[in-house]
Short mmCIF file of C-alpha atoms and ligand atoms in Angstrom, two decimals:
data_model
loop_
_atom_site.label_atom_id
_atom_site.label_comp_id
_atom_site.label_asym_id
_atom_site.label_seq_id
_atom_site.Cartn_x
_atom_site.Cartn_y
_atom_site.Cartn_z
CA MET D 1 -11.58 2.61 2.80
CA ARG D 2 -8.48 4.77 2.96
CA THR D 3 -8.36 7.18 0.03
CA ALA D 4 -5.68 9.44 -1.46
CA HIS D 5 -6.03 12.41 -3.81
CA THR D 6 -3.38 14.06 -5.95
CA VAL D 7 -1.75 17.37 -5.06
CA ASP D 8 -3.65 19.25 -7.78
CA THR D 9 -6.96 17.93 -6.54
CA VAL D 10 -6.09 18.80 -2.95
CA ARG D 11 -5.01 22.32 -3.87
CA ARG D 12 -8.22 22.94 -5.82
CA ALA D 13 -10.37 21.67 -2.95
CA GLU D 14 -8.40 23.72 -0.41
CA ALA D 15 -8.77 26.88 -2.48
CA GLU D 16 -12.52 26.35 -2.71
CA LEU D 17 -12.84 25.79 1.01
CA MET D 18 -10.50 28.65 1.95
CA ALA D 19 -12.59 31.08 -0.07
CA ARG D 20 -15.51 30.36 2.25
CA LEU D 21 -13.65 30.61 5.55
CA PRO D 22 -11.80 33.34 7.46
CA GLU D 23 -8.14 33.51 6.49
CA GLY D 24 -5.90 31.03 8.23
CA THR D 25 -8.72 28.73 9.34
CA LEU D 26 -7.41 25.68 7.51
CA MET D 27 -3.91 26.05 8.83
CA GLN D 28 -5.29 26.39 12.37
CA ARG D 29 -7.37 23.25 11.89
CA ALA D 30 -4.28 21.43 10.65
CA ALA D 31 -2.18 22.74 13.56
CA ALA D 32 -4.85 21.76 16.09
CA GLY D 33 -4.98 18.20 14.76
CA LEU D 34 -1.23 17.98 14.70
CA THR D 35 -0.98 19.24 18.27
CA ALA D 36 -3.50 16.68 19.49
CA ALA D 37 -1.57 13.85 17.82
CA CYS D 38 1.74 15.06 19.32
CA ALA D 39 0.24 15.49 22.78
CA GLU D 40 -1.13 11.97 22.64
CA LEU D 41 2.28 10.60 21.64
CA LEU D 42 4.07 12.51 24.38
CA ARG D 43 1.55 11.39 26.99
CA SER D 44 1.89 7.78 25.89
CA GLY D 45 5.58 8.02 26.73
CA SER D 46 6.79 7.59 23.13
CA GLY D 47 10.22 9.00 22.50
CA SER D 48 12.27 9.79 25.56
CA GLY D 49 9.84 12.10 27.39
CA GLY D 50 8.35 11.57 30.82
CA GLY D 51 4.83 10.84 29.60
CA ARG D 52 3.67 14.48 29.68
CA VAL D 53 3.43 17.44 27.36
CA TYR D 54 4.47 19.83 30.13
CA GLY D 55 8.25 19.88 30.34
CA SER D 56 8.78 17.83 27.20
CA ARG D 57 11.29 19.00 24.59
CA VAL D 58 9.97 19.53 21.09
CA VAL D 59 11.98 20.51 18.02
CA VAL D 60 10.16 21.96 15.01
CA LEU D 61 11.94 21.56 11.67
CA ALA D 62 10.38 24.32 9.57
CA GLY D 63 10.87 24.75 5.83
CA SER D 64 9.90 27.77 3.79
CA GLY D 65 6.31 26.83 2.90
CA ASP D 66 2.96 26.32 4.55
CA ASN D 67 4.06 22.91 5.76
CA GLY D 68 6.53 24.75 7.98
CA GLY D 69 3.67 27.08 8.95
CA ASP D 70 1.57 24.15 10.19
CA ALA D 71 4.52 22.86 12.19
CA LEU D 72 5.31 26.26 13.75
CA TYR D 73 1.70 26.84 14.78
CA ALA D 74 1.55 23.36 16.31
CA GLY D 75 4.83 24.15 18.08
CA ALA D 76 3.22 27.32 19.49
CA ARG D 77 0.26 25.31 20.77
CA LEU D 78 2.56 22.77 22.43
CA ALA D 79 4.61 25.60 23.98
CA ARG D 80 1.41 27.03 25.48
CA ARG D 81 0.85 23.64 27.09
CA GLY D 82 4.23 23.81 28.77
CA ALA D 83 6.51 22.07 26.27
CA GLY D 84 9.96 23.56 25.62
CA VAL D 85 9.79 24.22 21.89
CA THR D 86 12.76 25.05 19.67
CA ALA D 87 12.47 25.80 15.97
CA VAL D 88 15.12 24.87 13.42
CA LEU D 89 14.54 27.11 10.41
CA LEU D 90 15.71 25.49 7.19
CA ALA D 91 15.33 28.80 5.33
CA ALA D 92 15.66 31.42 8.04
CA ASP D 93 14.62 34.39 5.91
CA ARG D 94 11.57 32.62 4.46
CA ALA D 95 10.02 30.94 7.51
CA HIS D 96 6.25 31.27 7.76
CA PRO D 97 5.91 34.72 9.40
CA GLY D 98 2.63 34.06 11.23
CA GLY D 99 3.76 30.68 12.49
CA LEU D 100 7.10 32.00 13.70
CA ALA D 101 5.48 34.96 15.48
CA ALA D 102 2.98 32.62 17.17
CA LEU D 103 5.78 30.35 18.32
CA ARG D 104 7.77 33.23 19.76
CA ALA D 105 4.69 34.69 21.46
CA ALA D 106 4.07 31.32 23.11
CA GLY D 107 7.60 31.23 24.53
CA GLY D 108 9.22 29.10 21.84
CA ARG D 109 12.60 30.04 20.48
CA VAL D 110 14.78 29.56 17.42
CA ALA D 111 17.67 27.13 17.87
CA ASP D 112 21.23 28.46 17.96
CA ASP D 113 22.55 25.03 17.08
CA PRO D 114 20.15 22.55 15.48
CA PHE D 115 22.24 19.55 16.51
CA ASP D 116 22.28 20.52 20.20
CA ALA D 117 18.52 20.97 20.10
CA LEU D 118 17.96 17.59 18.44
CA ASP D 119 20.30 15.88 20.89
CA THR D 120 17.89 16.34 23.75
CA ALA D 121 14.56 16.32 21.90
CA ASP D 122 11.65 14.10 22.87
CA LEU D 123 9.64 14.83 19.75
CA VAL D 124 10.57 16.24 16.35
CA LEU D 125 7.96 17.81 14.11
CA ASP D 126 8.99 17.46 10.49
CA GLY D 127 7.65 20.50 8.64
CA ILE D 128 10.42 20.81 6.06
CA THR D 129 8.23 20.14 3.01
CA GLY D 130 4.72 18.87 2.37
CA ILE D 131 2.83 18.67 -0.90
CA GLY D 132 5.02 21.43 -2.36
CA GLY D 133 8.26 19.48 -1.93
CA HIS D 134 10.16 18.05 -4.88
CA GLY D 135 13.51 16.46 -5.53
CA GLY D 136 14.25 15.01 -2.08
CA LEU D 137 15.77 16.81 0.89
CA ARG D 138 18.15 19.63 -0.01
CA PRO D 139 21.81 19.07 0.93
CA ASP D 140 21.63 21.45 3.91
CA ALA D 141 18.59 19.60 5.28
CA VAL D 142 20.19 16.16 5.05
CA PRO D 143 22.45 16.31 8.13
CA ILE D 144 19.61 17.80 10.17
CA ALA D 145 17.20 15.07 9.08
CA ARG D 146 19.81 12.42 9.88
CA ALA D 147 20.38 13.90 13.33
CA ALA D 148 16.63 13.92 13.95
CA ARG D 149 16.32 10.27 12.94
CA GLY D 150 19.39 9.34 14.93
CA SER D 151 18.15 11.02 18.10
CA ARG D 152 15.96 9.42 20.76
CA ALA D 153 13.03 11.58 19.69
CA VAL D 154 9.84 10.33 18.10
CA VAL D 155 9.51 11.87 14.63
CA VAL D 156 6.11 13.20 13.51
CA ALA D 157 5.79 14.13 9.83
CA VAL D 158 3.53 17.05 8.99
CA ASP D 159 1.25 16.03 6.10
CA LEU D 160 4.02 13.96 4.47
CA PRO D 161 7.51 12.76 5.38
CA SER D 162 9.77 15.44 3.91
CA GLY D 163 11.69 14.28 0.85
CA ILE D 164 9.02 12.02 -0.64
CA GLU D 165 7.10 12.90 -3.80
CA ALA D 166 3.44 13.29 -2.86
CA ASP D 167 1.92 12.16 -6.17
CA SER D 168 4.25 9.44 -7.40
CA GLY D 169 5.40 7.83 -4.16
CA GLU D 170 8.97 8.12 -5.38
CA VAL D 171 11.88 9.06 -3.13
CA PRO D 172 14.37 10.76 -5.41
CA GLY D 173 16.97 11.57 -2.78
CA GLU D 174 17.05 11.40 0.96
CA ALA D 175 13.85 11.61 3.00
CA LEU D 176 13.09 11.81 6.72
CA ARG D 177 11.56 8.61 8.07
CA ALA D 178 8.66 9.28 10.45
CA ASP D 179 7.13 7.27 13.26
CA LEU D 180 3.79 8.98 12.70
CA THR D 181 2.50 11.00 9.76
CA VAL D 182 -0.37 13.38 10.45
CA VAL D 183 -2.02 14.01 7.09
CA PHE D 184 -4.54 16.76 6.42
CA GLY D 185 -7.86 16.45 4.61
CA THR D 186 -7.09 13.32 2.60
CA GLU D 187 -4.15 11.01 2.14
CA LYS D 188 -1.74 11.66 -0.70
CA PRO D 189 -0.73 8.88 -3.16
CA GLY D 190 2.79 8.69 -1.70
CA LEU D 191 1.36 7.51 1.61
CA LEU D 192 -0.19 4.48 -0.09
CA ALA D 193 2.54 3.56 -2.59
CA GLY D 194 6.10 2.39 -2.17
CA PRO D 195 8.82 3.25 -1.71
CA ALA D 196 7.53 6.48 -0.10
CA ARG D 197 4.98 4.70 2.07
CA GLU D 198 7.73 3.00 4.02
CA TYR D 199 8.83 6.45 5.30
CA ALA D 200 5.46 7.36 6.80
CA GLY D 201 5.14 5.12 9.86
CA THR D 202 1.60 5.13 11.22
CA VAL D 203 -0.69 7.44 9.29
CA ARG D 204 -3.32 9.54 11.04
CA LEU D 205 -5.83 11.60 9.08
CA VAL D 206 -6.97 14.99 10.40
CA ASP D 207 -10.27 16.28 9.07
CA ILE D 208 -9.93 19.91 7.97
CA GLY D 209 -13.33 20.06 6.28
CA LEU D 210 -12.42 18.97 2.74
CA GLY D 211 -14.76 15.97 2.89
CA GLY D 212 -17.66 17.38 0.90
CA ILE D 213 -15.42 19.13 -1.63
CA LEU D 214 -12.95 16.47 -2.72
CA PRO D 215 -14.05 14.37 -5.68
CA SER D 216 -15.60 11.08 -4.62
CA VAL D 217 -13.28 9.09 -6.91
CA PRO D 218 -9.78 9.22 -5.43
CA ALA D 219 -6.46 8.53 -7.17
CA LEU D 220 -5.63 5.65 -4.85
CA GLU D 221 -7.56 3.68 -2.28
CA ALA D 222 -6.79 0.98 0.28
CA LEU D 223 -9.32 -1.60 1.40
CA GLN D 224 -9.99 -2.05 5.11
CA HIS D 225 -11.63 -5.00 6.91
CA LEU D 226 -15.17 -3.83 6.19
CA ASP D 227 -14.49 -3.30 2.48
CA VAL D 228 -12.97 -6.76 2.13
CA ALA D 229 -15.85 -8.36 4.05
CA GLN D 230 -18.28 -6.84 1.58
CA LEU D 231 -16.34 -8.21 -1.40
CA LEU D 232 -15.97 -11.81 -0.24
CA PRO D 233 -18.37 -14.24 -1.85
CA GLU D 234 -20.75 -16.01 0.46
CA PRO D 235 -22.48 -19.25 -0.53
CA GLY D 236 -26.26 -19.01 -0.45
CA ALA D 237 -28.79 -21.79 0.12
CA ALA D 238 -28.97 -22.47 -3.62
CA SER D 239 -25.21 -22.80 -4.08
CA ASP D 240 -23.66 -25.96 -5.31
CA LYS D 241 -20.00 -26.42 -6.09
CA TYR D 242 -20.40 -25.33 -9.72
CA ARG D 243 -22.32 -22.18 -8.86
CA ARG D 244 -19.67 -21.28 -6.29
CA GLY D 245 -17.19 -21.52 -9.12
CA VAL D 246 -14.53 -23.99 -10.16
CA VAL D 247 -11.00 -22.65 -10.38
CA GLY D 248 -8.53 -24.37 -12.69
CA ILE D 249 -4.83 -24.27 -11.84
CA VAL D 250 -2.06 -24.90 -14.35
CA ALA D 251 1.06 -24.88 -12.20
CA GLY D 252 3.99 -26.93 -11.02
CA SER D 253 6.26 -29.26 -12.92
CA ALA D 254 8.30 -32.33 -12.18
CA ARG D 255 10.99 -29.93 -11.05
CA TYR D 256 8.73 -27.58 -9.03
CA PRO D 257 5.81 -29.65 -7.69
CA GLY D 258 5.62 -27.47 -4.58
CA ALA D 259 4.29 -24.46 -6.51
CA ALA D 260 1.28 -26.54 -7.54
CA VAL D 261 0.62 -27.61 -3.96
CA LEU D 262 0.83 -24.05 -2.65
CA ALA D 263 -1.37 -22.60 -5.40
CA VAL D 264 -3.98 -25.28 -4.69
CA ALA D 265 -3.68 -24.53 -0.96
CA GLY D 266 -4.42 -20.84 -1.62
CA ALA D 267 -7.27 -21.64 -4.00
CA LEU D 268 -8.97 -24.01 -1.55
CA ARG D 269 -9.24 -21.10 0.93
CA GLY D 270 -10.63 -18.67 -1.64
CA GLY D 271 -14.22 -19.83 -1.47
CA ALA D 272 -14.42 -21.58 -4.86
CA GLY D 273 -16.67 -24.64 -4.96
CA ALA D 274 -13.92 -26.84 -6.38
CA VAL D 275 -10.29 -26.67 -7.39
CA ARG D 276 -9.23 -28.41 -10.57
CA TYR D 277 -5.47 -29.00 -10.88
CA VAL D 278 -3.91 -29.60 -14.30
CA GLY D 279 -0.25 -30.49 -14.75
CA HIS D 280 2.65 -32.74 -13.82
CA ALA D 281 2.30 -32.58 -10.06
CA THR D 282 -0.97 -34.48 -9.66
CA ASP D 283 0.52 -36.95 -7.17
CA ALA D 284 1.93 -34.22 -4.93
CA VAL D 285 -1.37 -32.30 -5.05
CA ILE D 286 -3.56 -35.32 -4.27
CA ALA D 287 -1.24 -36.43 -1.47
CA ARG D 288 -1.81 -33.12 0.29
CA PHE D 289 -5.34 -32.29 -0.87
CA PRO D 290 -7.60 -35.26 -1.58
CA GLU D 291 -10.45 -32.80 -2.26
CA ALA D 292 -8.72 -31.39 -5.39
CA LEU D 293 -9.78 -32.61 -8.85
CA VAL D 294 -6.67 -33.50 -10.84
CA HIS D 295 -5.91 -33.96 -14.50
CA ALA D 296 -2.58 -34.57 -16.21
CA GLY D 297 -3.39 -32.21 -19.09
CA PRO D 298 -3.84 -30.45 -21.39
CA PRO D 299 -6.09 -27.76 -19.81
CA GLY D 300 -8.63 -27.86 -22.62
CA LYS D 301 -9.47 -31.47 -21.75
CA ALA D 302 -9.74 -30.94 -18.00
CA GLY D 303 -13.42 -29.97 -17.79
CA ARG D 304 -15.21 -26.68 -17.17
CA VAL D 305 -13.83 -23.95 -14.96
CA GLN D 306 -14.97 -20.40 -14.14
CA SER D 307 -11.39 -19.09 -13.97
CA TRP D 308 -7.85 -20.20 -14.69
CA ILE D 309 -4.59 -19.62 -12.89
CA VAL D 310 -1.54 -20.26 -15.03
CA GLY D 311 2.14 -20.01 -14.31
CA PRO D 312 3.45 -20.84 -10.82
CA GLY D 313 6.36 -23.28 -11.07
CA LEU D 314 5.66 -24.24 -14.70
CA GLY D 315 9.32 -24.12 -15.64
CA ASP D 316 9.87 -24.08 -19.39
CA ASP D 317 6.84 -26.08 -20.45
CA LEU D 318 4.77 -23.05 -21.37
CA ASP D 319 2.43 -24.22 -24.13
CA ALA D 320 -0.49 -24.25 -21.71
CA VAL D 321 -0.21 -20.46 -21.24
CA ALA D 322 -1.50 -19.70 -24.73
CA GLU D 323 -4.15 -22.37 -24.46
CA VAL D 324 -5.51 -21.01 -21.19
CA LEU D 325 -5.44 -17.42 -22.43
CA ALA D 326 -7.61 -18.46 -25.36
CA ALA D 327 -10.37 -19.59 -22.97
CA PRO D 328 -13.33 -17.19 -22.55
CA VAL D 329 -13.05 -17.07 -18.73
CA PRO D 330 -11.06 -14.84 -16.33
CA VAL D 331 -7.38 -15.80 -16.26
CA LEU D 332 -4.70 -15.01 -13.70
CA VAL D 333 -1.16 -15.12 -15.10
CA ASP D 334 1.70 -15.48 -12.63
CA ALA D 335 5.41 -16.34 -12.52
CA ASP D 336 6.56 -18.41 -15.55
CA GLY D 337 3.31 -17.51 -17.31
CA LEU D 338 4.42 -13.89 -17.20
CA ARG D 339 7.73 -14.83 -18.82
CA ARG D 340 5.78 -16.30 -21.72
CA LEU D 341 3.68 -13.15 -21.93
CA ALA D 342 6.73 -10.88 -21.94
CA ALA D 343 7.97 -12.82 -24.97
CA GLU D 344 4.58 -12.71 -26.70
CA PRO D 345 2.28 -9.89 -25.50
CA ALA D 346 -0.06 -10.59 -28.45
CA LEU D 347 -1.44 -13.55 -26.45
CA LEU D 348 -3.64 -11.02 -24.67
CA ARG D 349 -4.86 -9.22 -27.78
CA ASP D 350 -8.07 -11.10 -28.43
CA ARG D 351 -9.12 -11.65 -24.86
CA ALA D 352 -12.58 -10.40 -23.90
CA ALA D 353 -12.73 -11.94 -20.39
CA PRO D 354 -10.78 -10.28 -17.55
CA THR D 355 -7.05 -10.94 -17.17
CA LEU D 356 -5.11 -10.44 -13.95
CA LEU D 357 -1.29 -10.27 -14.08
CA THR D 358 0.53 -10.75 -10.77
CA PRO D 359 4.22 -9.86 -11.26
CA HIS D 360 6.79 -9.11 -8.61
CA ALA D 361 9.24 -6.29 -9.39
CA GLY D 362 11.59 -8.52 -11.38
CA GLU D 363 8.80 -9.93 -13.54
CA ALA D 364 7.35 -6.46 -13.98
CA ALA D 365 10.75 -5.26 -15.19
CA ALA D 366 10.82 -7.99 -17.84
CA LEU D 367 7.29 -7.09 -18.95
CA LEU D 368 8.27 -3.41 -19.21
CA ASP D 369 11.72 -4.06 -20.60
CA THR D 370 13.38 -2.14 -17.81
CA THR D 371 15.24 -2.98 -14.60
CA ARG D 372 13.97 -4.20 -11.25
CA GLU D 373 15.50 -1.10 -9.63
CA GLU D 374 13.47 1.19 -11.91
CA VAL D 375 10.27 -0.65 -11.04
CA GLU D 376 10.99 -0.55 -7.32
CA ALA D 377 11.78 3.17 -7.42
CA ALA D 378 8.54 4.02 -9.26
CA GLN D 379 6.01 1.36 -8.30
CA LEU D 380 2.89 3.40 -8.98
CA ALA D 381 4.05 4.43 -12.44
CA ALA D 382 5.08 0.83 -13.20
CA VAL D 383 1.77 -0.75 -12.24
CA ARG D 384 -0.17 1.85 -14.22
CA GLU D 385 2.06 1.37 -17.24
CA LEU D 386 1.71 -2.42 -17.10
CA ALA D 387 -2.08 -2.20 -16.91
CA THR D 388 -2.39 0.16 -19.86
CA ARG D 389 0.29 -1.43 -22.01
CA TYR D 390 -1.03 -4.99 -21.58
CA GLY D 391 -4.69 -4.01 -21.31
CA ALA D 392 -4.94 -6.19 -18.20
CA THR D 393 -5.53 -5.62 -14.51
CA THR D 394 -2.12 -5.78 -12.88
CA LEU D 395 -1.17 -6.62 -9.31
CA LEU D 396 2.40 -5.54 -8.56
CA LYS D 397 3.71 -7.40 -5.53
CA GLY D 398 5.97 -5.74 -2.99
CA ALA D 399 6.07 -4.42 0.56
CA THR D 400 3.09 -2.40 -0.66
CA THR D 401 1.08 -4.28 -3.27
CA LEU D 402 -0.65 -2.19 -5.94
CA VAL D 403 -3.50 -3.20 -8.23
CA ALA D 404 -4.26 -1.13 -11.33
CA ASP D 405 -6.96 -1.47 -13.96
CA PRO D 406 -6.29 -0.59 -17.61
CA ASP D 407 -8.70 2.36 -17.34
CA PRO D 408 -6.54 5.08 -15.77
CA ARG D 409 -9.60 6.72 -14.20
CA THR D 410 -10.12 3.74 -11.90
CA PRO D 411 -8.38 4.29 -8.55
CA VAL D 412 -5.31 2.16 -8.00
CA ARG D 413 -5.78 -0.15 -5.02
CA SER D 414 -3.00 -0.24 -2.47
CA ASN D 415 -2.60 -3.09 -0.02
CA THR D 416 -0.96 -1.97 3.19
CA MET D 417 -1.67 -5.22 5.03
CA GLY D 418 1.55 -6.93 3.93
CA THR D 419 4.36 -7.89 6.25
CA PRO D 420 8.05 -8.55 5.64
CA TRP D 421 7.37 -12.17 6.65
CA LEU D 422 5.71 -12.62 3.27
CA ALA D 423 9.06 -12.34 1.53
CA THR D 424 9.38 -16.11 1.62
CA ALA D 425 9.53 -18.77 -1.09
CA GLY D 426 6.15 -19.85 -2.36
CA SER D 427 4.11 -17.04 -0.87
CA GLY D 428 3.29 -15.75 -4.38
CA ASP D 429 1.91 -19.18 -5.32
CA VAL D 430 -0.53 -19.02 -2.41
CA LEU D 431 -1.59 -15.50 -3.41
CA ALA D 432 -2.17 -16.58 -7.01
CA GLY D 433 -4.33 -19.49 -5.85
CA LEU D 434 -6.38 -17.30 -3.57
CA ALA D 435 -6.91 -14.53 -6.13
CA GLY D 436 -7.79 -17.00 -8.89
CA SER D 437 -10.31 -18.64 -6.60
CA LEU D 438 -11.97 -15.28 -5.93
CA LEU D 439 -12.10 -14.72 -9.71
CA ALA D 440 -14.00 -17.99 -10.05
CA GLY D 441 -16.37 -16.72 -7.37
CA GLY D 442 -17.33 -13.84 -9.64
CA LEU D 443 -15.19 -10.97 -8.31
CA SER D 444 -13.73 -8.53 -10.83
CA ALA D 445 -10.00 -8.82 -11.44
CA ARG D 446 -9.38 -5.68 -9.39
CA ASP D 447 -11.53 -6.84 -6.46
CA ALA D 448 -10.13 -10.37 -6.57
CA GLY D 449 -6.52 -9.13 -6.63
CA SER D 450 -6.91 -6.54 -3.91
CA ALA D 451 -9.04 -8.68 -1.59
CA ALA D 452 -6.60 -11.57 -2.03
CA ALA D 453 -3.59 -9.36 -1.26
CA TYR D 454 -5.33 -8.14 1.87
CA LEU D 455 -6.29 -11.58 3.19
CA HIS D 456 -2.84 -12.94 2.30
CA GLY D 457 -1.14 -10.14 4.26
CA LEU D 458 -3.47 -10.55 7.20
CA ALA D 459 -2.93 -14.32 7.21
CA ALA D 460 0.85 -13.82 7.25
CA ARG D 461 0.52 -11.42 10.17
CA ARG D 462 -1.63 -13.95 12.01
CA ALA D 463 0.78 -16.79 11.27
CA ALA D 464 3.77 -14.69 12.36
CA ALA D 465 2.00 -13.32 15.43
CA ASP D 466 4.52 -14.76 17.86
CA GLY D 467 7.41 -13.30 15.89
CA VAL D 468 8.62 -16.50 14.27
CA PRO D 469 9.34 -16.90 10.56
CA VAL D 470 6.40 -18.32 8.65
CA THR D 471 6.32 -20.73 5.75
CA SER D 472 4.07 -20.19 2.77
CA TYR D 473 2.10 -23.26 3.70
CA GLU D 474 1.38 -21.73 7.12
CA VAL D 475 0.22 -18.54 5.41
CA ALA D 476 -2.23 -20.61 3.35
CA ASP D 477 -3.34 -22.35 6.52
CA ALA D 478 -4.01 -19.03 8.26
CA LEU D 479 -6.21 -17.75 5.41
CA GLY D 480 -9.31 -19.21 7.06
CA ARG D 481 -8.60 -17.20 10.21
CA ALA D 482 -7.94 -14.05 8.18
CA TRP D 483 -11.23 -14.55 6.36
CA ARG D 484 -13.03 -14.94 9.72
CA ASP D 485 -11.29 -11.80 11.08
CA VAL D 486 -12.54 -9.56 8.30
CA ARG D 487 -16.00 -11.14 8.40
CA GLU D 488 -16.33 -10.54 12.14
CA THR D 489 -15.12 -6.94 12.00
CA GLY D 490 -17.06 -6.39 8.81
CA GLY D 491 -20.22 -7.39 10.67
CA SER D 492 -21.62 -9.66 7.98
N1 NAX R 1 -2.70 26.51 2.57
C1 NAX R 1 -3.30 26.11 3.70
O1 NAX R 1 -4.03 26.81 4.37
C2 NAX R 1 -3.07 24.76 4.12
C3 NAX R 1 -1.84 24.22 3.89
N2 NAX R 1 -1.53 23.02 4.30
C4 NAX R 1 -0.11 22.69 4.41
O2 NAX R 1 0.62 23.33 3.39
C5 NAX R 1 1.46 22.42 2.75
C6 NAX R 1 1.75 22.86 1.38
O3 NAX R 1 2.37 24.11 1.48
P1 NAX R 1 3.23 24.74 0.32
O4 NAX R 1 2.46 24.76 -0.90
O5 NAX R 1 3.72 26.04 0.84
O6 NAX R 1 4.38 23.72 0.11
P2 NAX R 1 5.48 23.11 1.10
O7 NAX R 1 5.40 23.70 2.44
O8 NAX R 1 5.37 21.66 0.97
O9 NAX R 1 6.87 23.52 0.46
C7 NAX R 1 6.99 24.50 -0.49
C8 NAX R 1 8.25 25.27 -0.28
O10 NAX R 1 9.36 24.44 -0.15
C9 NAX R 1 10.30 24.69 -1.19
N3 NAX R 1 10.79 23.38 -1.58
C10 NAX R 1 10.33 22.53 -2.54
N4 NAX R 1 11.02 21.38 -2.53
C11 NAX R 1 11.91 21.49 -1.53
C12 NAX R 1 12.88 20.63 -1.02
N5 NAX R 1 13.08 19.41 -1.54
N6 NAX R 1 13.63 21.03 0.04
C13 NAX R 1 13.43 22.24 0.57
N7 NAX R 1 12.52 23.12 0.11
C14 NAX R 1 11.77 22.74 -0.92
C15 NAX R 1 9.58 25.45 -2.25
O11 NAX R 1 10.44 26.31 -2.87
C16 NAX R 1 8.52 26.17 -1.45
O12 NAX R 1 9.01 27.37 -0.94
C17 NAX R 1 0.74 21.11 2.90
O13 NAX R 1 1.59 20.01 2.75
C18 NAX R 1 0.18 21.24 4.28
O14 NAX R 1 1.14 20.90 5.26
C19 NAX R 1 -2.50 22.27 5.08
O15 NAX R 1 -2.28 22.61 6.38
C20 NAX R 1 -3.91 22.61 4.77
C21 NAX R 1 -4.14 24.04 4.83
K1 K R 2 6.69 17.30 6.21
#
């Protein structure tokens, strides 16, 4: 599991640890980890260097805080290993004194002209701001950050890409996009939530000894293979199709039969014992999936299910949404179902069984009565607000998918397994089917949503492995392989 803690939590834990250790220990641990990561990058030949630390050209962008201190100390360590290190001081009179002295003592120097230095750099260390940064890059830092990004150098962010907001994942102005982010002690929410996450590149965690001090419940978490493997239902010897769960799907219409087919395709790979389709696309569903149980409607007459999925491709025939939400089983509401809910939130009021909402940014905007742009700029705030306002677990789709429970103390789950290939028609229908199927298998709404998002992303990566565009049907088809992947790595 990847976990992220808020800035306040990190500062409290750091203060507690610092009180027990000689002064400067934490910063030296951070600088040592940073140096190791940079040395590895330089040796691997990333950037324009010759595959060595010795003789490579490193530029340290140092702001006025401890983030700049970390970067300067790492610069000093690289200089001692033979790198030519130049510091660009964003606030010359407030640079970290110890870090600057160490850099000078190791043979590093302060740049006369930042742009000349960046022109020939192999690696740039971004120490402009870390967890103390707010409001995006300052105007004087913007041209320097642009020159760094435009150079041939590999960019390594210290703790966080400068310009992102650590706690909210928002990017209020310009920020410096990194190839690698070396984060200290624990991840910060902005590394697991969009849009900030897209600035971080690969994330590498350096242990500075906060492990035993940080609270065990983080603010955000991201499942990994092993976590997903442990969540997936596994049929036992006593299972029959009803015990494995029957998932009911109300989707598709004469106009959009494909949504029904794709939702059924996702559901059939979610481990449920049977998939019951209800709606106007029975012929299309049966033609593709003879194993599906079909019923023309209404849902109440279709037979028992352990969960319902309602919404994909329903069009304007939305009476079934209220009917399904009145059932005492877990319900996943997607697409057109969410439109109905935005018009009548009271449909959720009397529900005792779990509800999972799966909006994309546009649907989330309608549910929150705001704009898509606002949702995309503040994804973490939006998913939390949706979950509390509607009293339902909410999965907000995007380049980073977030899943929040109504209880704000429950960590938000972030799915970092997505791929841009998933931005294709019908991929949400497959995800809804898969997540609803996991609900029928007995997973909580939060587990079902986050495990489904993970498998869905992994399947898309598998299907797009040779770099060709994938269709949603191919993503559904690759779900079996994704499931096997996590099982094998998960060791179960
Ligand atoms: N204190 C320690 O011993 C440790 C500190 N750590 C490092 O310290 C960082 C936090 O240090 P600070 O609290 O000094 O905070 P930062 O270094 O993130 O930045 C704070 C400084 O930047 C200024 N600032 C804020 N927003 C800005 C912006 N948009 N543009 C330019 N300047 C801006 C502030 O006025 C302040 O002077 C962490 O991110 C981490 O890198 C870690 O190494 C762990 C150990
Ligand atoms: K930084």
